[in-house]
Coordinates of C-alpha atoms in Angstrom, one line a residue:
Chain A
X476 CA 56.6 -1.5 52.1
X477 CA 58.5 1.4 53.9
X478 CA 58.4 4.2 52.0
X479 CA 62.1 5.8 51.9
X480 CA 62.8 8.8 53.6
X481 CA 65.8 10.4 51.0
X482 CA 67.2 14.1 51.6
X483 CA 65.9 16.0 48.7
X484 CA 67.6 18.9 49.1
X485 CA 71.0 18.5 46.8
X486 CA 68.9 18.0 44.1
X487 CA 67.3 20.8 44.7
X488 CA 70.6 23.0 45.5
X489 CA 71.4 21.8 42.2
X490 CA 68.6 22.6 40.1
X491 CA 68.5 26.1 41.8
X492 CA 72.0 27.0 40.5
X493 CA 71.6 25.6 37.1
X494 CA 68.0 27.3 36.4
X495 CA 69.3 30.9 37.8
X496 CA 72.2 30.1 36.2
X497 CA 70.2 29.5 32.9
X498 CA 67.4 32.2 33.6
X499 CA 70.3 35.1 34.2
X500 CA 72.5 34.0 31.2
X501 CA 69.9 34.1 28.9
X502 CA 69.0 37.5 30.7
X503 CA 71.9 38.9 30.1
X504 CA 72.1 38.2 26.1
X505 CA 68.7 40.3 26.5
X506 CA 70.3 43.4 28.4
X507 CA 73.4 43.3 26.0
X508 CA 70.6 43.7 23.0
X509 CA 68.6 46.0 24.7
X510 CA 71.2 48.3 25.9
X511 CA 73.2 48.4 22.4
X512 CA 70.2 50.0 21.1
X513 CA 72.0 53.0 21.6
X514 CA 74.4 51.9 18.4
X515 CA 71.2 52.6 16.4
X516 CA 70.8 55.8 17.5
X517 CA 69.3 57.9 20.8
X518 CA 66.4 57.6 19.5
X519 CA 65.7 53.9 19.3
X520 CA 67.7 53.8 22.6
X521 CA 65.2 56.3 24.4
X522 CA 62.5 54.4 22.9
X523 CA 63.7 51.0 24.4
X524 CA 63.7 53.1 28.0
X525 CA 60.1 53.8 27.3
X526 CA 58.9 50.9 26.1
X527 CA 60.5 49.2 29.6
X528 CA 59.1 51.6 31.7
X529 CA 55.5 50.8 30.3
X530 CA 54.8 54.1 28.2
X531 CA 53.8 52.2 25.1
X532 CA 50.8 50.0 27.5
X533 CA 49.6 53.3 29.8
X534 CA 51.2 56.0 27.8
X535 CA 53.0 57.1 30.7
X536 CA 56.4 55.9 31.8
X537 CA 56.9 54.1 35.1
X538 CA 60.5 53.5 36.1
X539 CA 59.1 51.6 39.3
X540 CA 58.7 48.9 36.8
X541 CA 62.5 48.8 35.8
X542 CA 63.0 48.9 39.2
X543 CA 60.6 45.8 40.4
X544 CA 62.6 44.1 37.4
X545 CA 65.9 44.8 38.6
X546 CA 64.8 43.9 42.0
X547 CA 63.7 40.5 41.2
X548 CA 67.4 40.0 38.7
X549 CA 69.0 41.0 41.6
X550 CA 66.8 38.2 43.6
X551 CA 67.9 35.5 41.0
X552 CA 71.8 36.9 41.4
X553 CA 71.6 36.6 45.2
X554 CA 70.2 32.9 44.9
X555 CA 72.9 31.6 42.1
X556 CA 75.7 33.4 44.3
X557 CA 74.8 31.3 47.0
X558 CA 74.2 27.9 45.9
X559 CA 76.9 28.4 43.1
X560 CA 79.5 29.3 46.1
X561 CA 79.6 25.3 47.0
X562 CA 81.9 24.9 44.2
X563 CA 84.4 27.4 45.8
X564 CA 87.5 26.2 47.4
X565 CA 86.6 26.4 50.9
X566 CA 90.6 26.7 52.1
X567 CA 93.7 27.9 51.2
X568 CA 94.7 24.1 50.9
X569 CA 91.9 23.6 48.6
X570 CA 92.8 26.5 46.4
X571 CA 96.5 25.9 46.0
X572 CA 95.6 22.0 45.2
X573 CA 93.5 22.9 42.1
X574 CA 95.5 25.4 40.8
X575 CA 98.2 22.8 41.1
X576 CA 96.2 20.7 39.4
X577 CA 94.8 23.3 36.8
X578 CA 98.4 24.1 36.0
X579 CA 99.7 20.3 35.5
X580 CA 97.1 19.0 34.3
X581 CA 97.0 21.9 31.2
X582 CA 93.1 21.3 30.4
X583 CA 90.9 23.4 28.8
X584 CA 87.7 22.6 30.4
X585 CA 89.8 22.2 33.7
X586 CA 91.1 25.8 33.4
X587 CA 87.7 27.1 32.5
X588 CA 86.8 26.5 35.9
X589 CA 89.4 29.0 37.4
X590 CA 88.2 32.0 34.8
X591 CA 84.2 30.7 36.6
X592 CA 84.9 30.8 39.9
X593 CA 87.5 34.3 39.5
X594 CA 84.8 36.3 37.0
X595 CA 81.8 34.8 39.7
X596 CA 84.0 35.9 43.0
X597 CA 84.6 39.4 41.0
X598 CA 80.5 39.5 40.4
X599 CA 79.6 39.4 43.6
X600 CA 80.6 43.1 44.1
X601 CA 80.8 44.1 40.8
X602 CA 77.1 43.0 39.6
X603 CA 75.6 43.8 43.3
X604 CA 76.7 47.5 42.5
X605 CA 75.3 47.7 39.6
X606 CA 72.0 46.5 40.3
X607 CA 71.3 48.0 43.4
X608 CA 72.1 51.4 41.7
X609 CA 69.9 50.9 38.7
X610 CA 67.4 49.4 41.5
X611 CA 67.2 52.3 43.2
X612 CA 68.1 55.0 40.1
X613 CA 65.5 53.3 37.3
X614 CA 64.3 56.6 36.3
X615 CA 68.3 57.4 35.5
X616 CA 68.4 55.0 32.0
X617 CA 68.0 56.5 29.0
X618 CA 70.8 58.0 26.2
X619 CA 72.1 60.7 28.1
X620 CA 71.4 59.7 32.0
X621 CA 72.9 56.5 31.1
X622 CA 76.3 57.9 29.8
X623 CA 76.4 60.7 32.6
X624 CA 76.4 58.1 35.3
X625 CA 79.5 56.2 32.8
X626 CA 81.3 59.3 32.0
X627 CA 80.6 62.1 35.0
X628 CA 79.4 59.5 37.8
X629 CA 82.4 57.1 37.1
X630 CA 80.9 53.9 36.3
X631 CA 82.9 53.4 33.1
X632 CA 86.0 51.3 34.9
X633 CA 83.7 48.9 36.7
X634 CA 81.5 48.3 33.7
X635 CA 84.3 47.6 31.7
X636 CA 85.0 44.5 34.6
X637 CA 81.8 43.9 34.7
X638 CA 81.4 43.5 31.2
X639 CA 84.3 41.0 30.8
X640 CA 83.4 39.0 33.8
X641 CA 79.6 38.6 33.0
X642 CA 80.3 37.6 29.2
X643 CA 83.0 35.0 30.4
X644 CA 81.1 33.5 33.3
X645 CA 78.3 33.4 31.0
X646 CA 79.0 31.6 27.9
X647 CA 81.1 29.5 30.5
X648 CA 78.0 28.5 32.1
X649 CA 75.9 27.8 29.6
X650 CA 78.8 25.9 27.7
X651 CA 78.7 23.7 31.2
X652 CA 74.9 23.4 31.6
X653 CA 74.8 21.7 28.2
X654 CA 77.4 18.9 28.8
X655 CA 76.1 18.8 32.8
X656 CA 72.5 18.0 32.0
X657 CA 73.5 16.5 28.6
X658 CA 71.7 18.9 26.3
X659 CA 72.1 18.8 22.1
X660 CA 74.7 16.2 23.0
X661 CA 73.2 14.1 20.0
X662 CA 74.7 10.4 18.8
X663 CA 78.1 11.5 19.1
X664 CA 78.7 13.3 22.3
X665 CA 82.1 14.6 21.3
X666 CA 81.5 15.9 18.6
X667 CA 78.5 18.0 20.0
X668 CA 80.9 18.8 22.8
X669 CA 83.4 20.0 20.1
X670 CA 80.7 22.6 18.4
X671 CA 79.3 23.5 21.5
X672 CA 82.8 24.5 22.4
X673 CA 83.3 26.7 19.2
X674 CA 79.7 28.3 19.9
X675 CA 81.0 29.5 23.6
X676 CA 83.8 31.2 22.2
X677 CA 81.9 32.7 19.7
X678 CA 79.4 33.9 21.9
X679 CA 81.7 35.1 24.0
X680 CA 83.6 37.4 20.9
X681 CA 80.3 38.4 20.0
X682 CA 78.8 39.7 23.1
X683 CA 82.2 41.5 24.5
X684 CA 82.5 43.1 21.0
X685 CA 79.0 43.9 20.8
X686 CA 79.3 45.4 24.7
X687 CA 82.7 47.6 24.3
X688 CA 81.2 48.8 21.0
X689 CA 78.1 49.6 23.2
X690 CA 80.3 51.0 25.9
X691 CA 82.2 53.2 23.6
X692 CA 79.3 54.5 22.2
X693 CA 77.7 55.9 25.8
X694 CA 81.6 57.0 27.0
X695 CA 81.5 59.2 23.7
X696 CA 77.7 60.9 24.7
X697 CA 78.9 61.0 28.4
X698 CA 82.1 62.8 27.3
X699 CA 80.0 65.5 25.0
X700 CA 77.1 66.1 27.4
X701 CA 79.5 66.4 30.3
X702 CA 78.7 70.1 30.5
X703 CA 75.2 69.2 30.5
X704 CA 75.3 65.9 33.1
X705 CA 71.6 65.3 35.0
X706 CA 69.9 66.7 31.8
X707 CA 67.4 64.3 30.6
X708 CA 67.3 63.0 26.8
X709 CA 64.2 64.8 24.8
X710 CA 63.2 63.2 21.0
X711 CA 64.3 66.0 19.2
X712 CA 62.6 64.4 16.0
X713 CA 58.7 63.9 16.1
X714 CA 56.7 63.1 13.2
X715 CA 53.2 64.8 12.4
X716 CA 51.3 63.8 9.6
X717 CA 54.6 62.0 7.6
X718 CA 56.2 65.4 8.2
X719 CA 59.7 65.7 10.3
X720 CA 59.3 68.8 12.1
Chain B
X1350 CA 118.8 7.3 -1.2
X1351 CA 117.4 8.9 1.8
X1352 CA 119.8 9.1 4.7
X1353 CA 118.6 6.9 7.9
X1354 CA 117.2 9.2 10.5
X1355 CA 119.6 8.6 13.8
X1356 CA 116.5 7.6 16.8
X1357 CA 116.1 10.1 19.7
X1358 CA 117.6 10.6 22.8
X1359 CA 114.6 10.2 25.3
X1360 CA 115.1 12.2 28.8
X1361 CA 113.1 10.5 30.8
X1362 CA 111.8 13.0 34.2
X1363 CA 110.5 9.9 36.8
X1364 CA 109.2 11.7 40.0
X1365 CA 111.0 9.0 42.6
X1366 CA 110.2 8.8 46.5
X1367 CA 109.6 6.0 48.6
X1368 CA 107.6 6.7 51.3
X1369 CA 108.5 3.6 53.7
X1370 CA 112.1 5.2 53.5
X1371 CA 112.5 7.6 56.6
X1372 CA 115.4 9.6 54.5
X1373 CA 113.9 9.6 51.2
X1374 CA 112.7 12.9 49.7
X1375 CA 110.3 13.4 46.8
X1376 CA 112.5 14.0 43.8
X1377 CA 113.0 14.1 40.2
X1378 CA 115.7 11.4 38.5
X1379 CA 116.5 11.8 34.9
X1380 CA 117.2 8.5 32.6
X1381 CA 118.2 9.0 29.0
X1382 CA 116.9 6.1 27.0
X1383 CA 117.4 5.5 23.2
X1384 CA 114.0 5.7 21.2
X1385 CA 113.1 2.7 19.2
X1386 CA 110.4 2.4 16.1
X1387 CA 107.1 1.4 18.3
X1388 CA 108.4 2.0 21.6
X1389 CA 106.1 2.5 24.7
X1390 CA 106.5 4.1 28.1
X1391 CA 106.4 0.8 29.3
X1392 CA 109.0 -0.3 27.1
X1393 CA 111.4 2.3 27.6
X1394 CA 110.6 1.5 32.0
X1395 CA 111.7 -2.1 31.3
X1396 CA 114.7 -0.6 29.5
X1397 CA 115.4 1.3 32.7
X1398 CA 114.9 -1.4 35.1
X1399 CA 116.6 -3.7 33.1
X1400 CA 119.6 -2.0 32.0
X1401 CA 120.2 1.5 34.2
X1402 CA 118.1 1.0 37.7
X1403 CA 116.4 -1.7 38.8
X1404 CA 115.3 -0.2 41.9
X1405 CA 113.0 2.1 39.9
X1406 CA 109.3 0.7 40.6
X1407 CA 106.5 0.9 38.4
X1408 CA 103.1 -1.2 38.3
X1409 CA 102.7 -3.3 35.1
X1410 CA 100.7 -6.5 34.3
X1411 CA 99.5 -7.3 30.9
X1412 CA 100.9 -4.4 28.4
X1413 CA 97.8 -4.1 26.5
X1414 CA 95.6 -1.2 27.7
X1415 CA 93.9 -4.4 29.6
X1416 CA 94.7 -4.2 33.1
X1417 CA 94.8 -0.7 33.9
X1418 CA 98.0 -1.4 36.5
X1419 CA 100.5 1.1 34.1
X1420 CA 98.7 4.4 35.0
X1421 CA 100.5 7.0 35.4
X1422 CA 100.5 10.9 35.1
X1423 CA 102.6 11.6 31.4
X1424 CA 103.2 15.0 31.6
X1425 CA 100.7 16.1 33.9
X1426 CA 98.6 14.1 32.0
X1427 CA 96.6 11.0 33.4
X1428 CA 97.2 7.8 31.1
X1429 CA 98.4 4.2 31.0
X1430 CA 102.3 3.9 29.9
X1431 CA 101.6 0.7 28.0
X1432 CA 99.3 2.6 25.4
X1433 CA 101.5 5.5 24.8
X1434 CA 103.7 6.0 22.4
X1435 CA 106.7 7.7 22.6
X1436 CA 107.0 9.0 19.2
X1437 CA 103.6 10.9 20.0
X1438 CA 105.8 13.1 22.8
X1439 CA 108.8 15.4 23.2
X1440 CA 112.4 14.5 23.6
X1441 CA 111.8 15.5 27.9
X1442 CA 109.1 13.4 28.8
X1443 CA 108.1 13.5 32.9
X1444 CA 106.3 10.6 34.6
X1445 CA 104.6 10.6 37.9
X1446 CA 102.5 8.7 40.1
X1447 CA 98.9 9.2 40.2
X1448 CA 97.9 11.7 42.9
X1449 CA 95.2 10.7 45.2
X1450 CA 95.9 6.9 45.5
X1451 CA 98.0 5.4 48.4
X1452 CA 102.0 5.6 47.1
X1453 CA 103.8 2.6 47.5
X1454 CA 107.4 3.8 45.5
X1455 CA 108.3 5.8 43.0
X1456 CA 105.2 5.3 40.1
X1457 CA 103.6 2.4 41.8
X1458 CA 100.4 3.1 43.5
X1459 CA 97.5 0.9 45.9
X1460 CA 94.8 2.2 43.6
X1461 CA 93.2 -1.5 44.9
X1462 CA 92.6 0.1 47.6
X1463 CA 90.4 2.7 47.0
X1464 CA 88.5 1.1 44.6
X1465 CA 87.5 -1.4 46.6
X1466 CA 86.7 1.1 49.3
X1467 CA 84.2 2.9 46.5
X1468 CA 82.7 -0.7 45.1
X1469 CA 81.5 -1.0 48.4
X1470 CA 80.4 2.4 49.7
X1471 CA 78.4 2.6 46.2
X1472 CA 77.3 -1.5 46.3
X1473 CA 78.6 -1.9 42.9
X1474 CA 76.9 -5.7 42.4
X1475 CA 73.5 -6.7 41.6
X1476 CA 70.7 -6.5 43.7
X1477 CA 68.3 -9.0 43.0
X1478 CA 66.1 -8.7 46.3
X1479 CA 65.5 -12.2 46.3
X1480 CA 65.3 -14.4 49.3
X1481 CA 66.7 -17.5 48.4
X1482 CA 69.4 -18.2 45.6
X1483 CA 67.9 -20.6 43.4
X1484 CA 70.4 -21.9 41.2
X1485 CA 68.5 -23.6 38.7
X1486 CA 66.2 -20.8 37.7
X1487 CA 67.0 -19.5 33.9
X1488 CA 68.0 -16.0 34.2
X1489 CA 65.8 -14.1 32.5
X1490 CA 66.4 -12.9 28.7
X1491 CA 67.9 -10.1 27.9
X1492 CA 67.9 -7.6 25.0
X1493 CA 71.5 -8.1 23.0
X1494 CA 71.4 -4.0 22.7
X1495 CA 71.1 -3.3 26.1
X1496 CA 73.7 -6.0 27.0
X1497 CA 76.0 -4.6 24.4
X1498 CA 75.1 -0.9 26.1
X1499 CA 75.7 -2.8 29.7
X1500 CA 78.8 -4.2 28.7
X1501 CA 79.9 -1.1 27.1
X1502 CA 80.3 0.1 30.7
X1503 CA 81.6 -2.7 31.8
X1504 CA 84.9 -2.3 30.2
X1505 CA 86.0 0.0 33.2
X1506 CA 89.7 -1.2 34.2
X1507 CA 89.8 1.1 37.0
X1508 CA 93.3 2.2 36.0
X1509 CA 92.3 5.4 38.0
X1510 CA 93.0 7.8 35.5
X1511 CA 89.4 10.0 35.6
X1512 CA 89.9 10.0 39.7
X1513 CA 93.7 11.6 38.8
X1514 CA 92.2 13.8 36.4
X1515 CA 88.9 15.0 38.5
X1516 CA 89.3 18.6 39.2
X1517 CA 86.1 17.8 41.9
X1518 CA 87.8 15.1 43.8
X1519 CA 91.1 17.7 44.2
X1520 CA 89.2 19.2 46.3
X1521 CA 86.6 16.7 47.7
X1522 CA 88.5 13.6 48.1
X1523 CA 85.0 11.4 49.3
X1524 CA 83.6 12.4 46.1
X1525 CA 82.9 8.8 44.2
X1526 CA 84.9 10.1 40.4
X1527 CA 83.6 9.1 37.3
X1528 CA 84.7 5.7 37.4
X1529 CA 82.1 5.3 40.8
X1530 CA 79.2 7.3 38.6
X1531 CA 79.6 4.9 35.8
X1532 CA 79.3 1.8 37.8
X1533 CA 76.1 3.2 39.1
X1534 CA 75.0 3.9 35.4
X1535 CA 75.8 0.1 34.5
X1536 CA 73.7 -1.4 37.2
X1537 CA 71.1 0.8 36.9
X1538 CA 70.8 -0.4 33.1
X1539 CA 71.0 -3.9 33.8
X1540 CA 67.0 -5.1 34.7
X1541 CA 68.3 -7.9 37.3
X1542 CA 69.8 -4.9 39.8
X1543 CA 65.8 -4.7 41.3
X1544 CA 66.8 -1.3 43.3
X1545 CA 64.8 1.4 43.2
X1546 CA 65.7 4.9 42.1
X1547 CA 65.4 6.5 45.4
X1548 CA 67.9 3.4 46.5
X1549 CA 70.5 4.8 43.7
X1550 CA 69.6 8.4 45.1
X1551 CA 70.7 7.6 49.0
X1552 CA 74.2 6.5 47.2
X1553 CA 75.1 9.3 44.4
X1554 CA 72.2 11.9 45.1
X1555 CA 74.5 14.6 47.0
X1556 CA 77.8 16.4 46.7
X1557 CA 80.1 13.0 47.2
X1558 CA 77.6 12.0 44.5
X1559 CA 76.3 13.5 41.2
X1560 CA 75.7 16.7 42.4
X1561 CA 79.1 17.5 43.3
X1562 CA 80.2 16.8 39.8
X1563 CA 81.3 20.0 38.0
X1564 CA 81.3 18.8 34.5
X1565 CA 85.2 20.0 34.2
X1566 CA 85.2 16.4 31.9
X1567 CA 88.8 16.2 32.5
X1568 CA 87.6 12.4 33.1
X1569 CA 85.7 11.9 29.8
X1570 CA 89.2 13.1 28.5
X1571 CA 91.4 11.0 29.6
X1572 CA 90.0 7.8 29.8
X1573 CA 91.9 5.1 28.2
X1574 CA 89.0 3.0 27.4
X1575 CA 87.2 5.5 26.0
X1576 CA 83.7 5.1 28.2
X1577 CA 80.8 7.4 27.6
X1578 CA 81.7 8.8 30.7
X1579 CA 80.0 13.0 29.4
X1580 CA 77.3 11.4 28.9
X1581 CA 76.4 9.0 31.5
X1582 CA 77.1 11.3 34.4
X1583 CA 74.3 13.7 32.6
X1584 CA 72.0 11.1 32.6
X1585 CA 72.6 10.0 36.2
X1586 CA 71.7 13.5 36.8
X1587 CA 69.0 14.3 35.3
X1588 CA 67.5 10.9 36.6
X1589 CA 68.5 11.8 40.1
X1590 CA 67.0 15.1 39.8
X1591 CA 63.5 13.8 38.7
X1592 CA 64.1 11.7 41.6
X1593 CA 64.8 14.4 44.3
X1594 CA 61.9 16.6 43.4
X1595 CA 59.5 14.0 43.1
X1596 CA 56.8 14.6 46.1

C-alpha cells in the first residue's frame, strides 16, 4: 500500500509552543522562588547567587554559568515568541473583529485571550531586555547589585510590567495547556475546568504578591545603598566553630 | 393574601436588515411584548409576527431544542430562542443573527450552507473501504458503551452556535469550529469508519484544523446540547500530535 506522505510540521509548531510554553511557565515559578530569597534575608539571597553560580560544586563562583542559563531561557523565549505569534491577529480587520467579538460575546475564557496576546506582545520587549542584560551582566545578581540595577540603573518601572505581564500570561497559559491537551480533566470535565479556573487566579494572586513583595524588598536596599551603587554584597556574618564572629 | 405580581414589559432589541433590499440598512427595531409564565424567545417572536410585524423573519422548526433552526445571538450570547426562557433575562433583551453564516433577513440565516460545505471538506460519513456494497452482510456487533459514547456525539443539531461563538473562526473563517472537530471525533470512534489516522490528520491536522484551535471554549459554553465538546477537541489533539511526530 502507498505509504502517505502527511505535512508534519503543525503538529510540530504546536507542540513547540505548548512545551516552551510549559518549560518557561514552570521556569518562572522557579525564578519567582529563587529571587524572593531576598525576603529571608541578604544572606540566604547571596547564598542562592552562589549556589547558581556553582560555588557550592567548585568552591568558586562562575557567573558564565548564570549566563549559559540565561542564554538558553532566552533560546526557549525566542522559540515560544515565534510559534506562539500565529495566534496574533495578522490585520487591523482581524483585530477589530475579535475585540468585537470579545466585547459582545462577554466571555471569560474569550477575554483571557486579549490579556495573552496584550501581556505576550508587551513580553517581547519587555522580557528580551531583561534577559539580554542579565545575559550579558550575570556576575551583577546578588542583594545589593541586584537592587542598584532596580533602584540607581532604573529597572524598577519595567520590572514592575514585567512582573504583571509574565504572571498573567503565565498562569493564563498553563490554565490553557490543561483544557488544550485535556490534562486533570477527570470524569467530569467541567467541573475540573471550574477548579482549574480557581487555581489560575490563585496562582496568579500568589505570584504577583509574592513578586511586588519581592520587588519592594530590593527597591528598599537599592534606595539605602544608593550612595554605595556598584559595591558588591559581602556575608558580614560567618560562623567558626558555632561562634558568630 | 399576597397581591398578584403585574407580568413584565419585555423590550425586545431585534437587529433587522435585509440584505436583498438595495435600501435597507442594518438596524435596531424595538418590540415591547408582555411576559407570560413560561414564555420563550420563540414564543414572544410568534407574538411579534403574529400580532405587531409580520415581516419580521426568524428561523423556527420544531420548538424543542431539536432542530437547531432558532439560533440566535441573545445578548451577544450564542443560543437557540426556543430553549430560553425569558424570565432567566432582563426586561431589554437584544437578539441578532448569527455572525458568520450567510444572512437571509433580519434573524434568519443559510447556516445549511456552510455546513454542508464542512460535512464535505471534512468527509463526515463512514468509510468502509470496501469495494462492493453487500447488502446482506450483518454489520458487525458493536459494544452498547461505545455506541452510547458514539451516539453521544451524534446529537449535534448543527444549530451553529459554537461556529458563532469561536473566537478562532473570527479570525480564520476556513477554520472547521467545534461542531467540524466533533464530527471527526464520532467517526473516528465508530470501528466501521476503516480510515487511518494519518487519513484524519490530512483533514484536521493543521491550522483550519486542530491546531488552530485556541481552547478559548467559548464553544463548549454555549452549546445547547451540551456535547463534550472540551474534551473531545483535546483528545483529537493529542491523537493528531502522536500522529504528526510519528517517524
Amino acid at each position: 500500500m502507498k505509504q502517505k506522505v502527511i505535512d508534519k510540521m503543525p503538529a510540530k509548531l504546536d507542540f513547540i509552543q505548548s512545551a516552551t510554553g510549559l518549560v518557561l511557565a514552570l521556569f518562572m515559578w522557579g525564578h519567582m522562588f529563587f529571587v524572593s530569597t531576598i525576603l529571608l534575608g541578604k544572606d540566604v539571597m547571596y547564598q542562592v547567587t552562589i549556589f547558581f553560580e556553582g560555588y557550592y560544586f567548585f568552591g568558586e563562583s562562575y557567573p558564565i554559568i548564570v549566563s549559559i542559563l540565561a542564554g538558553a531561557v532566552f533560546f526557549i523565549f525566542i522559540a515560544h515568541a515565534a510559534v506562539a505569534i500565529r495566534k496574533f491577529p495578522s490585520n487591523y480587520k482581524q483585530y477589530t473583529i475579535m475585540k468585537n467579538h470579545i466585547h459582545t460575546f462577554n466571555h471569560g475564557d474569550t477575554k483571557l485571550w486579549f490579556w495573552q496576546i496584550f501581556t505576550g506582545f508587551a513580553m517581547f520587549f519587555l522580557g528580551s531586555v531583561h534577559l539580554y542584560i542579565i545575559m550579558t551582566n550575570a556576575a551583577d545578581i546578588g542583594p545589593y547589585a541586584s537592587a542598584d540595577r532596580i533602584v540607581s540603573d532604573w529597572m524598577w518601572p519595567l520590572y514592575i510590567l514585567l512582573l504583571l505581564a509574565v504572571e498573567l500570561h503565565g498562569s493564563i497559559g498553563l490554565y490553557r495547556l490543561c483544557v488544550k491537551w485535556g490534562w486533570f480533566e477527570g470524569k467530569d470535565a467541567k467541573a475540573s475546568r471550574i477548579k482549574l479556573r480557581r487555581a489560575k487566579y490563585a496562582v496568579t494572586i500568589f505570584f504577583l504578591t509574592l513578586g511586588f513583595l519581592t520587588l519592594a524588598a530590593y527597591i528598599k536596599i537599592g534606595i539605602e545603598h544608593k550612595d554605595h551603587a556598584g559595591e558588591r554584597y559581602q556575608m558580614v556574618q560567618s560562623v567558626s566553630q558555632g561562634v558568630k564572629i | 393574601m399576597s397581591e398578584e405580581k403585574a407580568p413584565r414589559i419585555l423590550k425586545i432589541n431585534v437587529l433587522r436588515f435585509d440584505p436583498n433590499d438595495e435600501n435597507d440598512v442594518p438596524h435596531m427595531q424595538t418590540y415591547e411584548v408582555e411576559e407570560a409564565y413560561g414564555m420563550t424567545l420563540f414564543v414572544v417572536l410568534n407574538e411579534i409576527r403574529e400580532h405587531q410585524d409580520n415581516s419580521l423573519m426568524f428561523d423556527f422548526v420544531c420548538r424543542a431544542g431539536i432542530c437547531g433552526s432558532c439560533s440566535m445571538l441573545v445578548n451577544g450570547r450564542p443560543t437557540l430562542a426556543c430553549r430560553t426562557l425569558t424570565s432567566k433575562l432582563d426586561e431589554n433583551i437584544s437578539l441578532a443573527p448569527l455572525p458568520l453564516f450567510k444572512l437571509i433577513k433580519d434573524l434568519s440565516i443559510y447556516s445549511g450552507e456552510w455546513m454542508r460545505g464542512l460535512n464535505e471538506k471534512l468527509e463526515t460519513w463512514i468509510h468502509d473501504k470496501e469495494q462492493e456494497i453487500n447488502v446482506d452482510k450483518l454489520e458487525e456487533r458493536m459494544e452498547p458503551a461505545l455506541a452510547d459514547e458514539i451516539y453521544e456525539l451524534d446529537r449535534c443539531v448543527e444549530c451553529g452556535c459554537c461556529v458563532a461563538a469561536c473566537g478562532t473562526i473570527q479570525m480564520k473563517p476556513d477554520f472547521v469550529g467545534a461542531v467540524g472537530l466533533n464530527k471527526v471525533a464520532r467517526y473516528h470512534l465508530d470501528p466501521r469508519d476503516k480510515r487511518e489516522d494519518e487519513e484524519y490528520y490530512e483533514l484536521i491536522g493543521d491550522e483550519n484544523g486542530v491546531f488552530g484551535c485556541m481552547s478559548l471554549l467559548g464553544c463548549q459554553d454555549v452549546c445547547p446540547k451540551d456535547l463534550p465538546l472540551q474534551s473531545k477537541i483535546a483528545y483529537l489533539r493529542r491523537m493528531m500530535l502522536t500522529t504528526g511526530l510519528k517517524s
